[in-house]
CSV table of C-alpha atoms in Angstrom, one decimal:
chain,number,residue,atom,x,y,z
A,104,MET,CA,-2.1,-61.2,62.4
A,105,LEU,CA,-3.0,-57.4,62.6
A,106,LYS,CA,-5.2,-55.9,59.4
A,107,PHE,CA,-4.6,-52.3,59.0
A,108,LYS,CA,-7.2,-51.1,56.8
A,109,LYS,CA,-6.2,-49.1,53.6
A,110,PRO,CA,-6.6,-45.5,53.9
A,111,THR,CA,-9.2,-43.7,51.9
A,112,TYR,CA,-8.1,-41.0,49.7
A,113,ILE,CA,-10.6,-38.2,48.7
A,114,SER,CA,-10.2,-36.6,44.9
A,115,LEU,CA,-10.4,-32.7,45.1
A,116,PRO,CA,-11.1,-30.9,41.9
A,117,ARG,CA,-8.1,-29.9,40.2
A,118,LYS,CA,-7.7,-26.3,40.3
A,119,GLU,CA,-6.9,-25.4,36.7
A,120,THR,CA,-5.0,-21.8,35.7
A,121,GLU,CA,-6.5,-20.5,32.3
A,122,LEU,CA,-3.9,-18.6,30.1
A,123,PRO,CA,-5.6,-16.6,27.2
A,124,GLU,CA,-4.3,-18.2,23.9
A,125,GLY,CA,-1.3,-16.6,22.7
A,126,LEU,CA,0.0,-15.1,26.1
A,127,TRP,CA,3.6,-16.4,26.1
A,128,ILE,CA,5.7,-17.9,23.4
A,129,LYS,CA,8.6,-20.3,23.4
A,130,CYS,CA,12.2,-19.0,22.4
A,131,ASP,CA,13.9,-21.3,20.2
A,132,GLY,CA,17.1,-20.0,21.1
A,133,CYS,CA,17.0,-20.3,24.9
A,134,GLY,CA,13.8,-22.6,25.3
A,135,GLU,CA,12.7,-20.1,27.6
A,136,MET,CA,8.7,-18.9,27.9
A,137,LEU,CA,8.3,-15.7,27.3
A,138,TYR,CA,5.6,-13.0,27.7
A,139,LYS,CA,4.2,-12.0,24.1
A,140,GLU,CA,3.7,-8.9,25.1
A,141,ASP,CA,7.2,-8.3,26.6
A,142,VAL,CA,8.5,-9.9,22.9
A,143,VAL,CA,6.6,-7.0,20.7
A,144,HIS,CA,8.2,-4.2,22.8
A,145,ASN,CA,11.5,-5.5,22.5
A,146,HIS,CA,11.2,-5.2,18.3
A,147,TYR,CA,10.0,-9.5,18.7
A,148,SER,CA,13.4,-10.7,20.2
A,149,CYS,CA,13.6,-12.8,23.2
A,150,TYR,CA,14.7,-10.3,26.1
A,151,LYS,CA,16.6,-13.0,28.1
A,152,CYS,CA,18.8,-13.9,24.9
A,153,GLY,CA,18.5,-11.6,22.2
A,154,LYS,CA,17.3,-14.0,19.3
A,155,TYR,CA,14.9,-12.5,17.2
A,156,PHE,CA,11.6,-14.3,15.9
A,157,ARG,CA,10.7,-14.1,12.4
A,158,LEU,CA,8.5,-11.3,11.4
A,159,SER,CA,5.5,-11.0,9.2
A,160,THR,CA,5.1,-8.9,6.2
A,161,LYS,CA,2.7,-6.8,7.7
A,162,ARG,CA,5.2,-6.2,10.8
A,163,ARG,CA,8.2,-5.9,8.8
A,164,LEU,CA,6.7,-2.9,6.8
A,165,ARG,CA,5.4,-1.4,10.2
A,166,LEU,CA,9.1,-1.8,11.8
A,167,VAL,CA,10.8,0.3,8.5
A,168,ALA,CA,8.2,2.1,6.6
A,169,ASP,CA,6.4,5.7,7.6
A,170,LYS,CA,3.1,5.1,8.7
A,171,GLY,CA,0.2,4.9,5.9
A,172,SER,CA,3.4,5.4,3.0
A,173,PHE,CA,3.2,1.7,1.9
A,174,GLU,CA,1.7,1.0,-1.5
A,175,GLU,CA,1.3,-2.5,-2.5
A,176,TRP,CA,2.1,-3.7,-6.2
A,177,ASP,CA,1.3,-6.7,-8.5
A,178,LYS,CA,-1.3,-8.4,-6.1
A,179,GLY,CA,-3.4,-11.1,-7.0
A,180,LEU,CA,-1.4,-12.9,-9.9
A,181,GLU,CA,-2.1,-16.2,-10.1
A,182,ASN,CA,0.1,-19.2,-9.5
A,183,SER,CA,-0.2,-22.1,-11.9
A,184,ASN,CA,1.2,-25.8,-11.4
A,185,PRO,CA,3.6,-26.6,-14.3
A,186,LEU,CA,4.5,-30.2,-12.8
A,187,ASP,CA,1.2,-31.1,-11.9
A,188,TYR,CA,2.6,-31.7,-8.4
A,189,PRO,CA,-0.1,-33.3,-6.0
A,190,GLY,CA,-1.5,-31.2,-3.2
A,191,TYR,CA,0.5,-27.7,-4.8
A,192,PRO,CA,-2.5,-25.8,-5.1
A,193,GLU,CA,-4.1,-27.2,-1.6
A,194,LYS,CA,-0.5,-25.8,-0.3
A,195,ILE,CA,-0.4,-22.4,-2.2
A,196,ALA,CA,-4.5,-22.2,-1.1
A,197,TYR,CA,-3.9,-22.8,2.9
A,198,PRO,CA,-1.6,-19.8,3.4
A,199,LYS,CA,-3.8,-17.2,1.2
A,200,ASP,CA,-6.9,-18.4,3.4
A,201,ARG,CA,-5.1,-18.3,7.4
A,202,TRP,CA,-2.8,-15.4,6.6
A,203,LYS,CA,-4.7,-13.3,4.0
A,204,ILE,CA,-1.4,-12.9,2.2
A,205,ASP,CA,-0.3,-13.0,-1.4
A,206,GLU,CA,2.5,-14.7,-2.0
A,207,ALA,CA,5.6,-15.5,-0.3
A,208,VAL,CA,6.8,-12.0,-1.2
A,209,THR,CA,5.2,-8.6,-0.9
A,210,THR,CA,6.3,-5.8,-2.8
A,211,GLY,CA,5.1,-2.2,-3.4
A,212,LYS,CA,6.4,1.8,-3.0
A,213,CYS,CA,7.0,3.4,0.9
A,214,THR,CA,9.0,6.2,2.3
A,215,ILE,CA,11.4,5.6,5.2
A,216,HIS,CA,11.7,8.8,7.7
A,217,GLY,CA,10.5,10.2,4.3
A,218,GLU,CA,13.1,8.6,1.8
A,219,GLU,CA,10.8,7.2,-0.9
A,220,THR,CA,12.1,3.6,-2.2
A,221,VAL,CA,10.5,0.4,-3.8
A,222,ILE,CA,10.6,-2.3,-1.3
A,223,ALA,CA,9.8,-5.9,-1.2
A,224,VAL,CA,9.4,-8.5,1.7
A,225,CYS,CA,9.6,-12.0,1.9
A,226,ASP,CA,7.3,-14.2,4.4
A,227,THR,CA,8.4,-17.4,5.1
A,228,ARG,CA,4.6,-18.4,6.4
A,229,PHE,CA,4.3,-18.8,2.9
A,230,LEU,CA,5.6,-22.2,1.9
A,231,MET,CA,9.1,-21.1,3.7
A,232,GLY,CA,9.5,-18.2,1.6
A,233,SER,CA,10.5,-20.3,-1.3
A,234,MET,CA,10.9,-18.3,-4.5
A,235,GLY,CA,8.3,-19.6,-7.4
A,236,TYR,CA,7.2,-18.2,-10.8
A,237,VAL,CA,5.5,-15.6,-9.4
A,238,VAL,CA,8.3,-14.8,-6.4
A,239,GLY,CA,10.4,-14.1,-9.0
A,240,GLU,CA,7.6,-11.9,-11.1
A,241,LYS,CA,6.6,-9.8,-8.8
A,242,ILE,CA,10.7,-9.0,-8.0
A,243,THR,CA,11.3,-8.5,-11.3
A,244,ARG,CA,8.5,-6.0,-11.6
A,245,ALA,CA,9.8,-4.0,-8.5
A,246,VAL,CA,13.1,-3.8,-9.5
A,247,GLU,CA,12.2,-2.7,-13.3
A,248,LYS,CA,9.4,-0.3,-11.9
A,249,ALA,CA,12.1,1.3,-9.7
A,250,THR,CA,14.5,1.2,-13.2
A,251,GLU,CA,12.2,3.2,-14.4
A,252,MET,CA,10.9,5.8,-11.7
A,253,LYS,CA,15.0,6.2,-10.8
A,254,LEU,CA,14.3,4.7,-6.8
A,255,PRO,CA,16.2,2.7,-4.8
A,256,VAL,CA,14.9,-1.1,-4.2
A,257,ILE,CA,15.0,-2.6,-0.8
A,258,ILE,CA,14.9,-6.6,-0.4
A,259,PHE,CA,14.4,-8.1,3.0
A,260,THR,CA,15.3,-11.6,2.5
A,261,CYS,CA,13.9,-15.0,3.9
A,262,SER,CA,13.4,-17.4,2.3
A,263,GLY,CA,14.3,-21.5,2.0
A,264,GLY,CA,15.3,-21.1,-1.5
A,265,ALA,CA,13.7,-21.8,-4.9
A,266,ARG,CA,10.6,-24.1,-5.0
A,267,MET,CA,10.7,-27.6,-5.9
A,268,GLN,CA,7.0,-27.7,-6.9
A,269,GLU,CA,7.9,-25.8,-9.9
A,270,GLY,CA,11.3,-27.4,-11.1
A,271,MET,CA,12.5,-25.5,-13.3
A,272,VAL,CA,10.3,-22.7,-13.8
A,273,SER,CA,11.7,-21.7,-10.0
A,274,LEU,CA,15.2,-22.0,-10.7
A,275,MET,CA,14.7,-19.4,-13.8
A,276,GLN,CA,13.7,-16.9,-11.8
A,277,MET,CA,17.6,-16.7,-10.7
A,278,ALA,CA,18.4,-15.8,-13.9
A,279,LYS,CA,15.5,-13.2,-13.5
A,280,THR,CA,15.5,-11.4,-11.1
A,281,SER,CA,19.2,-10.8,-11.2
A,282,ALA,CA,19.5,-9.3,-14.9
A,283,ALA,CA,16.6,-7.0,-13.6
A,284,ILE,CA,19.2,-6.1,-10.8
A,285,LYS,CA,22.1,-5.6,-13.2
A,286,LYS,CA,19.6,-3.5,-15.4
A,287,HIS,CA,19.1,-1.1,-12.1
A,288,SER,CA,22.6,-1.2,-11.7
A,289,ASP,CA,23.7,0.0,-14.8
A,290,ALA,CA,21.5,2.7,-14.5
A,291,GLY,CA,23.4,4.0,-10.9
A,292,LEU,CA,20.9,3.1,-8.8
A,293,LEU,CA,20.6,1.7,-5.5
A,294,TYR,CA,19.8,-1.7,-4.3
A,295,ILE,CA,20.0,-2.9,-0.9
A,296,THR,CA,19.7,-6.3,0.5
A,297,VAL,CA,18.8,-7.2,4.2
A,298,LEU,CA,19.3,-10.7,5.1
A,299,THR,CA,17.0,-11.5,7.7
A,300,ASP,CA,16.6,-15.7,9.6
A,301,PRO,CA,16.8,-17.9,7.0
A,302,THR,CA,17.9,-16.7,3.5
A,303,THR,CA,19.3,-19.7,2.0
A,304,GLY,CA,18.9,-22.0,-1.5
A,305,GLY,CA,18.3,-20.2,-4.7
A,306,VAL,CA,17.5,-16.7,-3.0
A,307,THR,CA,21.0,-16.7,-2.0
A,308,ALA,CA,22.4,-17.7,-4.9
A,309,SER,CA,20.5,-14.5,-6.9
A,310,PHE,CA,19.2,-11.4,-5.8
A,311,ALA,CA,20.0,-12.0,-2.0
A,312,MET,CA,23.9,-11.6,-2.2
A,313,LEU,CA,23.8,-8.9,-5.2
A,314,GLY,CA,23.1,-6.2,-3.2
A,315,ASP,CA,25.1,-2.8,-3.5
A,316,ILE,CA,24.9,-2.9,0.1
A,317,ILE,CA,24.1,-5.9,2.0
A,318,LEU,CA,23.0,-6.0,5.5
A,319,ALA,CA,21.9,-8.9,8.0
A,320,GLU,CA,20.3,-8.8,11.2
A,321,PRO,CA,22.0,-10.6,14.1
A,322,GLY,CA,22.1,-14.4,13.9
A,323,ALA,CA,20.3,-15.4,10.8
A,324,LEU,CA,21.3,-17.9,9.1
A,325,ILE,CA,22.4,-17.5,5.5
A,326,GLY,CA,23.9,-20.1,3.2
A,327,PHE,CA,23.0,-22.1,0.1
A,328,ALA,CA,22.7,-25.8,1.5
A,329,GLY,CA,22.3,-25.9,5.4
A,330,PRO,CA,24.8,-26.8,7.6
A,331,ARG,CA,23.8,-29.9,8.4
A,332,VAL,CA,23.8,-31.2,4.5
A,333,ILE,CA,27.4,-29.6,4.5
A,334,GLU,CA,28.3,-31.8,7.4
A,335,GLN,CA,27.0,-34.7,5.9
A,336,THR,CA,28.6,-34.1,2.2
A,337,ILE,CA,31.8,-33.4,3.5
A,338,GLY,CA,31.9,-35.9,6.7
A,339,GLN,CA,33.5,-32.6,8.9
A,340,LYS,CA,32.0,-31.0,11.8
A,341,LEU,CA,31.6,-27.2,10.8
A,342,PRO,CA,32.9,-23.8,12.5
A,343,GLU,CA,31.1,-22.9,15.6
A,344,GLY,CA,28.1,-20.2,14.2
A,345,PHE,CA,29.0,-21.3,10.6
A,346,GLN,CA,26.2,-19.7,8.3
A,347,ARG,CA,25.1,-17.1,10.7
A,348,SER,CA,25.5,-13.8,9.9
A,349,GLU,CA,28.6,-12.8,12.2
A,350,PHE,CA,30.4,-15.3,10.5
A,351,LEU,CA,29.8,-14.0,7.1
A,352,LEU,CA,30.6,-10.6,8.2
A,353,LYS,CA,34.0,-12.0,9.4
A,354,LYS,CA,34.2,-13.7,5.8
A,355,GLY,CA,33.3,-10.2,4.1
A,356,PHE,CA,30.0,-11.6,3.1
A,357,VAL,CA,27.8,-9.0,4.5
A,358,ASP,CA,28.4,-5.5,5.1
A,359,ALA,CA,26.9,-4.5,8.4
A,360,ILE,CA,24.6,-6.2,10.9
A,361,VAL,CA,22.0,-4.0,12.3
A,362,ASN,CA,19.5,-4.5,15.4
A,363,ARG,CA,16.2,-3.9,14.4
A,364,THR,CA,16.0,-0.7,16.7
A,365,ASP,CA,18.5,1.1,14.3
A,366,LEU,CA,17.6,-0.8,11.1
A,367,LYS,CA,15.2,2.1,10.2
A,368,ASP,CA,17.2,4.8,10.8
A,369,THR,CA,20.3,3.1,9.0
A,370,LEU,CA,18.1,2.6,5.5
A,371,SER,CA,17.0,6.2,5.3
A,372,GLU,CA,20.4,7.6,6.2
A,373,ILE,CA,22.0,5.0,3.4
A,374,ILE,CA,19.5,5.9,1.0
A,375,ARG,CA,20.0,9.7,1.8
A,376,MET,CA,23.0,9.9,1.5
A,377,HIS,CA,22.8,7.8,-2.6
A,378,THR,CA,20.2,10.8,-2.9
A,379,PRO,CA,21.4,13.9,-5.1
A,380,GLY,CA,20.2,16.7,-3.9
A,381,GLU,CA,20.9,20.8,-4.5
A,382,ASN,CA,22.9,21.3,-1.1
A,383,ARG,CA,25.2,18.7,-2.9
A,384,ILE,CA,26.4,19.9,-6.0
A,385,ASN,CA,28.5,23.6,-5.0
A,386,THR,CA,30.4,22.4,-1.6
A,387,TYR,CA,33.5,24.8,-3.0
A,388,GLU,CA,32.4,27.8,-0.5
A,389,TYR,CA,32.0,25.8,2.4
A,390,TYR,CA,35.2,24.0,2.0
A,391,LEU,CA,36.9,27.8,1.8
A,392,LYS,CA,35.1,29.1,5.1
A,393,LYS,CA,35.5,25.5,7.1
A,394,ASP,CA,39.4,25.9,6.3
A,395,ALA,CA,39.4,29.6,7.1
A,396,ALA,CA,38.2,28.9,10.4
A,397,ILE,CA,40.4,26.3,11.3
A,398,GLU,CA,42.7,26.8,14.6
A,399,ARG,CA,46.7,26.2,13.3
A,400,ILE,CA,48.4,24.6,15.7
A,401,PRO,CA,52.4,25.7,16.1
A,402,LEU,CA,54.3,22.2,15.5
A,403,ARG,CA,57.9,22.4,16.9
A,404,ASN,CA,60.0,22.2,14.3
A,405,ASN,CA,61.6,18.9,13.0
A,406,GLU,CA,65.1,20.1,13.1
A,407,ASP,CA,65.1,20.7,17.0
A,408,MET,CA,64.1,17.1,17.8
A,409,THR,CA,66.7,14.6,18.2
A,410,ALA,CA,66.3,11.5,16.4
A,411,TRP,CA,64.8,9.4,19.7
A,412,GLU,CA,62.2,11.8,20.1
A,413,LYS,CA,60.6,11.6,16.3
A,414,VAL,CA,60.9,7.8,17.1
A,415,GLN,CA,58.5,8.2,20.1
A,416,LEU,CA,56.4,10.7,18.4
A,417,SER,CA,55.7,8.7,15.4
A,418,ARG,CA,55.2,5.6,18.0
A,419,SER,CA,52.6,7.2,20.3
A,420,ILE,CA,50.1,5.3,21.3
A,421,THR,CA,48.4,8.5,21.4
A,422,ARG,CA,48.8,9.8,18.2
A,423,PRO,CA,45.4,9.9,15.9
A,424,ALA,CA,44.5,6.7,13.6
A,425,ALA,CA,42.5,6.9,10.5
A,426,LEU,CA,39.3,6.0,12.4
A,427,ASP,CA,39.7,8.9,14.9
A,428,TYR,CA,40.3,11.2,12.0
A,429,VAL,CA,37.3,9.9,10.5
A,430,LYS,CA,35.1,10.2,13.7
A,431,SER,CA,36.0,13.8,14.1
A,432,ILE,CA,35.5,14.9,10.2
A,433,PHE,CA,32.5,13.0,9.3
A,434,LYS,CA,29.5,13.1,11.6
A,435,ASP,CA,27.8,10.2,10.1
A,436,PHE,CA,29.9,7.6,9.0
A,437,ILE,CA,28.7,4.1,8.5
A,438,GLU,CA,31.4,1.6,8.1
A,439,PHE,CA,30.9,-1.5,5.7
A,440,HIS,CA,33.0,-4.5,6.0
A,441,GLY,CA,32.2,-7.0,3.0
A,442,ASP,CA,34.5,-7.8,0.3
A,443,ARG,CA,32.5,-10.5,-1.0
A,444,TYR,CA,35.0,-13.0,-1.9
A,445,TYR,CA,37.5,-13.6,1.4
A,446,GLY,CA,37.2,-11.6,4.7
A,447,ASP,CA,37.2,-8.3,6.7
A,448,ASP,CA,40.8,-6.8,6.5
A,449,GLY,CA,40.7,-4.6,10.1
A,450,ALA,CA,43.9,-3.0,8.3
A,451,ILE,CA,41.4,-1.1,5.7
A,452,VAL,CA,38.4,1.2,6.8
A,453,GLY,CA,35.7,1.6,4.1
A,454,GLY,CA,32.0,3.3,4.5
A,455,ILE,CA,30.1,5.9,3.2
A,456,ALA,CA,29.6,9.5,4.8
A,457,THR,CA,28.9,12.9,3.7
A,458,ILE,CA,30.8,16.3,3.7
A,459,GLY,CA,29.2,19.7,3.5
A,460,GLY,CA,26.6,17.9,2.1
A,461,MET,CA,28.1,16.1,-0.4
A,462,PRO,CA,28.0,12.0,-0.3
A,463,VAL,CA,31.4,10.5,-0.6
A,464,THR,CA,33.3,7.3,0.0
A,465,VAL,CA,35.7,6.9,2.6
A,466,ILE,CA,38.7,4.6,2.8
A,467,ALA,CA,41.7,4.4,5.0
A,468,GLN,CA,44.4,2.5,6.6
A,469,GLN,CA,43.9,2.0,10.1
A,470,LYS,CA,46.6,1.5,12.4
A,471,GLY,CA,46.0,-0.2,15.9
A,472,LYS,CA,47.4,1.0,19.3
A,473,SER,CA,48.5,-2.4,20.9
A,474,THR,CA,50.2,-5.2,19.4
A,475,LYS,CA,46.8,-7.3,18.6
């Protein structure tokens, strides 16, 4: 019987490639590994599928506020444990020590392209951006100061809802923040909310959805209860993209979806249009000059046209529709979509613009150029 000698294998040392910590990050949307530096240059979004990463407070302020203009308010408010909830003080202390953030919201004043505003930024790193007593108090104080200073308010929402460790105390913040915003509105001042991923629970049911203008980032989860909870409750499969910002835009609960690259310009433009200025008071002379400069185009007398020619003219696809006029007249028109009730009617166009330096609201009936 032949015997074969068992081969001997020599183990060579494995050469491992060492990568600096944090060099690569994984996208939750497409699952791809991404080079972190490229993600940063892409405004903290996936350069393969476009999904937005959540931003820290400092990064958010860097994105929208003018450099060196942010002045923080009400820092150092002490949190309590009204229910003597086990482990709650430790949960509060952890994000303060690790990320050096005061609470789940940071409030203050800044300028955006020179336009002064009060701003509040929620941060999910602090107990998922949940709203407790301190969050409600800081937002209320910021809105009240804005009312006194006659400044607009911008709140970037990002929250898991009311903070369960504080029970009824956290739910009271819904009414408190809403009351402050109502007084701000009664004073004729502007309030803008920017909904980011995720905006849910008591925050959605209070200050997040009370904005005069409600903007959202692409793909943000926005709702009261989460989609999984709703599916389990009603026993039905939800529509594709349910509770995402694009879905809410179609349903009329969001005015516009704005990319991060355009957010600073959009916010400053909205504030500028709502800020009184001397150049917007007397525009009569402007209109006289503009009217005199209009070139009059001779039109064919209707009496010389046949009935069929009139029908063809009225139904011509080259005939200007409302949006054609809007784009020709207003160079800074911003369209808003939300009716806060049902949906976005494509036959009605609404938004804000300026003409002759004067801010105006634009409403137009839009006719399409195809059967669809």
